Amino acid sequence: MNRKLFLLDAMALIYRAHFAFNKSPRITTRGLNTSCIFGFMNSLLEVLTKEKPTHIGVAFDTSKKTFRHEQFEQYKANRQSQPEDITVAIPYIKQIVEAMNIPLLWLDGYEADDIIGTLSQKACATGEFETYMMTPDKDYGQLVNDCVFIYKPAFMGKPAEKLGVTEILDRWQIERVDQVIDILGLMGDAVDNIPGIPGIGEKTAQKLIAEFGTIENLIAGADKLKGKQKENVVNFAQQGLLSKQLATIHLDVPIPFDPEALQLKEYDKPRLSALMDELEFRQLKGRLLGADYEAAPAAKAATPAKPSAKAAPAGQMDLFAQVAPTPSGTQDLPFDFGDSDTTDQPVRVPVASGASATPDQVVTEVANEGEQPAFLDVPYETETPELSDSRQTIHTVRHDYRLVDTPELRQDLAYYLSLQESFCFDSETTSVDPVEADLVGLSFAYRKGEAFYVPVPADKDEAQAIVDVFKGVFENPAIRKIGQNLKYDILMLKKYGVEVQGKLFDTMLAHYLIEPEQRHNMDIMAMTYLNYQPVSIEELIGKKGPKQLTMRDVEMQKVVEYAAEDADITLQLKETFAPLLEKDSLNKLFEQVEMPLVNVLADIELEGVRVDQKALADLSATLDVDIRQVQQEIYTIAGSEFNIGSPKQLGEILFERLKLDKNAKKTRTGQYATGEEILSKLEEEHEIARKILDYRELVKLKNTYVDALPLLISKRDGRIHTSFNQAVAATGRLSSTNPNLQNIPIRTPRGKEIRKAFVPRSDEFVIMSADYSQIELRIMAAFSGDPTMLDAFNNGIDIHTSTASKVFGVPIAEVTGDMRRKAKTINFGIIYGISAFGLSQRLKIPRKEAARIIDDYFAQFAAVKGYMDETIEKARNCGYAETILGRRRYLRDINSRNQTDRQFAERNAINAPIQGSAADMLKIAMIQIHDFMQANHLKSKMILTVHDELVFDAHRSELDMLRENVDHIMRNAIPMAVKMETGIGTGDNWLEAH
DNA sequence: AACCGCTCT
DNA sequence: TTGGGAGAGCGGTTA
């Protein structure tokens, strides 16, 4: 048994890579999505370097139908069509595998698992091979034996796993591996459309197989079961047996086992090199061929690589140089926070808590670059071998992570930090909620590969004393603070009386600007940009659930490794991102908008909003009565009780029992659609429709707001502290969670009652709400320069009336209510990238009429049409749209051949600059207002932000001056070619303030 | 976990 | 013929 054979299930690995990279795809400069290829190659290389197989083969499915389709027509019938990325990737992967001289294994009529199964058993029979089936697919469990194993590749922070008989039996709680088939047969498999037996999931399947052994025995002994389960087993017996057949991997594929062919061979280096160049896999190429490999010229010609941007021949446009200007040209920000980023010399502020070491001596040592300061030589060092294997294969990193746990060491560390222009820090705590959390430790880094961890004990006083040692450096305005999601750490430190000062560099937000739609999670960014897999937090504290630990429960040595690494990695990410921000001209947006906003949001969250708990409790009681009432009425009309909240049951009642609307629409999953629009249409036809709509409204308000909000009222101050997320919305907007305070009802009378419950903190205060009037349409007017729109806005004419007058060709005075309503819908449609169909739906008019209205609109508003066309054209050329401050949104489908995808991208091209510029404007206003309020030590507080609105808890004595200043700042936040207007109101609750 | 439906701007 | 204005978060059901 000295031979080691790896058989890869290519399609399964490719799909897995596709989903893994779904959120942050790798795209070449030519727009080719190479995520799947990259993911596949990573898995392949991982195996080659780490497992050193002697033999290897890569198995593919074929596009032909297989014997399973003959057994079961619907086999894999509900699969989505293959994603384009994958279709494109497969030929490349086959080429690469060929170039590596690894055999491709496939046979029409069979799937990869049958081929792998057959070969693995043949290999086993020779007695010479140890075979690993490389796949994330659980079906393979049935094939495992003493010389055949599953190799589950590393995935999302989990190391690779080898699964043998013991692991499989343990995983499924079974006695023989072939019982995997019985379990899968019972459970079914949604992905492959294997039906299984209804009502049986993994847990039930395990229990039944433990008891009966096989599906056949289960069916024979169905008497012993009870109720619905018995019924199902009896009724779906055939389906269960069929499912078992489908889940069975066949071991009789007519394919020879040829050890010679499978033997690992030399690569076709020139071909491989050319392929790597074409795919722009620089690091991968190095790992495959050696870093200094240069292909022979002849080989390059075979698959010509794209000339790099720098080497582009004269006359050929470099895509990235061809940056489209913003609608009105990227302009300098109209404000400045005093520190110009070029001129300032950091001011050294002595640290009060000071140094115990001799300053002179220490400074000399620091100046001596590359050497470890003497004071840190003592305590703690981790060894690289402690890293799990999977991490090592990606990157072997030498690092120096140290525990700082004595008064002397802490003082020294604080002193060294005080000498830095910037340092990176991270806090370890007991909870993800900063309000709930206690500090467990702080980690710091200021040089790559070196980091320090300072544990903070549970005892309040001791903790405070330790934090106080670092108060000076945190509050030193000359030192920039680097971190990942700094708002969290800033809030955390505020609880310990530390006001973090100085410029910030938040890696999460830097990446949000660089790649707004990708994930900004540190582990993923480390993988993507540093090729390094950090210790996952799950490895330390376990999965979410009752058994989850807090950081305080974890062994110190592990925490040091984890926490110090976080600071180190974050520091390295900062080094990576800073030039990228520069390259994309995102610096000002980052330094002057996103970074200052972090502090503003932290303060808003900390303040919180007072909610009248009593009012909500009363409202809950009346809603409860009303819900029961409507519910009974619905049951009476329907003739039976059912779950009105179940769209499935409701659909059956409406469209099958009551036979409403014979051409009832179905959703794409085959259920009846019962949304608001559908039910509204049914209102005339049947009284039940109105009742259901009422029921829905009541239940929604009660469950989502009235009953949920009180649970989030803090015991400490009786207020609700939402959390604003600065890095989720692709356009630059903020979002709000826990709870979402950006979707508090206002439309309906009952909704208004909920808004009324948002009240000032005391009698001395009132709620003041300030919102931009028509911010998005004004921005559209400014960007397009349309004279009619500009005229209306600059002269205070109602924009919808003005639009109606133009589109319907009547004087302003003759615009009817209906005309204005239509114009309003059109105006909104414009912002979102209108279609005739969309407009006809919303206006409930025929499609032709909608098309005519749109034509009329564009005839009258030619500048708007021109702007829209231009924006799309620019996006086609440079691949992104941008806001007035240069915030980008990449539109990868803008040139897609798929009409739906392309049109979606086109709508985004129009909407993103508008929605995003509005967000830019509000963010600047927030920062300036926050500054103003702080500078004047106002008692009033900013408490909410809702896309175009700011809400304040305003002290009565400050009301007039606050109103005036807020209005002025908001209107002038970004000078535009159009007049900006605000609406400001006050009242004893949020509703009245509107 | 995915889907549906509904709340907001 | 299908799917067709944008951006979010949350609660419930179903599988």
XYZ file of C-alpha atoms in Angstrom, chain A residues 322-593:
272
model
C -10.280 55.577 -19.096
C -12.049 56.635 -15.971
C -15.366 58.252 -16.621
C -15.803 61.545 -14.862
C -18.671 61.888 -12.452
C -21.834 63.436 -13.757
C -20.627 66.916 -13.032
C -16.966 65.997 -12.884
C -15.380 64.625 -9.734
C -14.991 67.614 -7.584
C -13.018 68.395 -4.518
C -14.993 68.032 -1.411
C -16.508 71.341 -0.478
C -15.316 71.089 3.061
C -12.248 70.294 4.971
C -11.707 69.094 8.463
C -8.624 71.134 9.047
C -6.005 68.457 8.554
C -4.770 68.408 5.061
C -3.405 64.961 4.445
C -0.145 66.131 2.974
C 1.124 68.816 5.243
C 0.602 67.630 8.743
C 3.509 66.521 10.841
C 2.282 64.361 13.635
C 2.509 66.144 16.933
C 4.037 64.033 19.629
C 1.988 64.257 22.741
C 3.678 62.780 25.772
C 1.816 59.956 27.355
C 0.874 60.636 30.910
C 0.951 57.043 32.002
C 4.439 57.132 30.635
C 7.378 54.902 30.346
C 9.088 52.914 32.965
C 12.024 52.271 30.695
C 14.624 54.926 30.065
C 13.233 56.907 27.168
C 16.555 57.564 25.474
C 17.626 54.025 25.507
C 14.326 52.755 24.237
C 14.132 55.272 21.460
C 17.529 54.199 20.235
C 16.364 50.671 20.068
C 13.274 51.521 18.120
C 15.283 53.539 15.708
C 17.347 50.461 15.134
C 14.904 49.042 12.719
C 14.118 45.399 12.401
C 15.311 44.562 15.845
C 13.032 43.427 18.592
C 12.898 45.890 21.468
C 14.560 44.436 24.507
C 11.582 44.639 26.771
C 9.596 42.302 24.653
C 12.059 39.473 24.596
C 10.767 37.909 27.708
C 7.405 36.431 27.874
C 5.656 34.537 25.186
C 6.131 33.156 21.778
C 4.003 30.970 19.583
C 5.430 28.431 17.259
C 4.418 28.172 13.661
C 3.710 24.424 13.925
C 0.705 25.250 16.068
C -1.028 26.435 12.965
C -3.336 23.855 11.542
C -2.050 22.139 8.449
C -4.394 23.795 6.034
C -3.131 27.210 6.961
C 0.442 26.181 6.549
C -0.042 25.058 3.024
C -1.441 28.376 2.029
C 1.283 30.392 3.520
C 3.895 29.700 6.083
C 4.164 32.829 8.116
C 6.785 33.759 10.604
C 5.364 35.905 13.270
C 5.957 37.136 16.738
C 2.888 37.374 18.922
C 3.411 38.221 22.554
C 1.473 38.221 25.755
C 1.645 41.498 27.652
C 0.436 40.672 31.135
C 2.516 42.497 33.702
C 2.352 46.144 34.755
C 5.845 46.729 33.406
C 5.125 45.201 30.027
C 1.889 47.152 29.699
C 3.605 50.399 30.487
C 6.333 49.647 28.012
C 3.867 48.735 25.309
C 1.898 51.928 25.917
C 5.100 53.840 25.658
C 6.086 52.242 22.386
C 2.631 52.881 21.008
C 2.944 56.532 21.953
C 5.931 56.786 19.654
C 4.074 55.579 16.595
C 2.394 57.661 13.940
C -0.263 55.000 13.805
C -1.052 51.670 15.350
C -3.560 48.944 14.838
C -5.722 47.635 17.638
C -8.545 45.245 18.217
C -10.648 44.459 21.236
C -11.631 40.992 22.366
C -14.930 40.959 24.189
C -17.651 38.707 25.502
C -20.337 39.634 22.975
C -20.925 40.948 19.479
C -23.250 43.546 20.963
C -21.120 46.407 22.262
C -23.812 47.368 24.764
C -23.710 43.939 26.361
C -20.050 43.193 25.962
C -17.211 43.331 28.454
C -13.601 43.668 27.462
C -11.551 40.502 27.590
C -8.405 41.889 26.050
C -6.794 44.338 23.676
C -4.367 43.541 20.922
C -1.996 45.940 19.241
C 0.264 45.928 16.208
C 2.442 48.527 14.627
C 4.862 46.438 12.618
C 4.067 43.632 10.247
C 4.380 40.196 11.764
C 4.540 41.456 15.309
C 1.647 41.931 17.704
C 0.834 42.111 21.388
C -2.057 40.899 23.428
C -3.088 42.514 26.674
C -5.570 40.455 28.676
C -8.211 42.372 30.607
C -9.529 40.587 33.699
C -13.194 40.221 34.610
C -12.839 42.309 37.728
C -14.203 45.788 36.953
C -11.576 47.803 38.803
C -8.654 45.796 37.577
C -10.013 46.007 34.026
C -10.393 49.754 34.295
C -6.849 50.102 35.593
C -5.452 48.189 32.654
C -7.463 50.113 30.097
C -6.315 53.344 31.713
C -2.720 52.480 30.912
C -3.610 52.815 27.234
C -6.011 55.730 27.586
C -3.276 58.176 26.695
C -2.388 56.599 23.387
C -6.004 56.039 22.404
C -6.811 59.670 23.118
C -3.703 61.013 21.443
C -5.033 62.903 18.411
C -1.720 62.680 16.578
C -1.775 58.917 16.344
C -3.905 57.301 13.695
C -5.902 54.280 14.823
C -6.152 51.338 12.479
C -8.722 48.632 12.933
C -11.404 46.429 11.446
C -14.886 47.789 12.167
C -13.578 50.484 14.490
C -17.028 51.686 15.507
C -17.314 48.593 17.632
C -13.993 49.131 19.379
C -14.658 52.831 19.848
C -18.008 52.092 21.482
C -16.364 49.447 23.615
C -13.685 51.812 24.845
C -16.245 54.526 25.583
C -17.657 52.155 28.185
C -14.289 52.326 29.882
C -14.134 56.103 29.697
C -11.802 56.230 26.716
C -12.584 58.665 23.891
C -10.618 57.458 20.911
C -9.169 60.404 19.050
C -7.086 60.994 15.962
C -7.614 59.892 12.413
C -8.963 56.447 11.743
C -8.259 53.791 9.169
C -10.968 51.196 9.174
C -10.040 48.272 6.932
C -13.648 47.181 6.643
C -14.670 50.573 5.314
C -11.614 50.901 3.108
C -12.589 47.661 1.443
C -16.203 48.804 1.263
C -15.065 51.661 -0.935
C -12.698 49.521 -2.976
C -15.179 46.701 -3.578
C -18.588 47.818 -2.299
C -20.445 44.647 -3.135
C -18.021 42.116 -1.794
C -17.672 40.885 1.741
C -15.643 42.905 4.156
C -15.113 40.181 6.672
C -11.516 40.117 7.893
C -10.912 36.409 7.380
C -12.082 36.572 3.796
C -10.061 39.681 3.050
C -6.987 38.025 4.546
C -7.488 35.077 2.215
C -8.127 37.253 -0.808
C -5.455 39.866 -0.371
C -2.814 38.254 1.827
C -3.293 34.652 0.822
C -3.460 33.872 4.479
C -6.075 32.057 6.488
C -6.413 33.416 10.001
C -7.555 31.346 12.954
C -11.345 31.420 12.762
C -13.235 32.531 15.825
C -15.315 29.403 15.541
C -12.220 27.373 16.235
C -11.954 29.136 19.556
C -15.435 29.613 20.878
C -17.368 27.081 18.824
C -20.473 27.401 16.738
C -23.382 29.590 17.655
C -25.650 27.875 20.083
C -26.047 27.029 23.747
C -22.570 25.557 23.918
C -20.840 28.626 22.559
C -18.144 29.968 24.819
C -17.009 33.536 25.243
C -13.485 34.663 24.632
C -12.887 34.624 28.372
C -13.383 30.864 28.538
C -10.656 30.151 26.035
C -7.159 29.089 26.943
C -4.885 32.127 27.104
C -2.338 30.797 24.656
C -4.987 30.415 21.976
C -6.431 33.845 22.609
C -3.012 35.418 22.248
C -2.516 33.696 18.939
C -5.952 34.664 17.703
C -6.145 38.229 18.961
C -2.610 39.236 18.105
C -3.061 37.753 14.675
C -6.166 39.871 14.129
C -4.265 43.047 14.871
C -1.339 41.924 12.726
C -3.534 40.967 9.786
C -5.559 44.141 10.031
C -2.376 46.159 9.927
C -1.278 44.273 6.829
C -4.651 44.795 5.194
C -4.297 48.497 5.831
C -0.998 48.448 3.960
C -2.724 46.643 1.105
C -5.769 48.881 0.934
C -4.151 52.299 1.276
C -2.619 52.205 -2.233
C -5.820 50.779 -3.676
C -7.797 53.696 -2.284
C -5.238 55.980 -3.815
C -5.414 54.220 -7.162
C -9.174 54.597 -7.405
C -9.148 58.192 -6.128
C -11.139 57.174 -3.100
C -8.870 58.860 -0.594
C -10.915 61.932 0.085
C -14.142 60.017 0.320
C -12.432 57.705 2.772
C -10.599 60.278 4.875
C -13.190 63.005 4.887
C -16.462 61.127 4.766
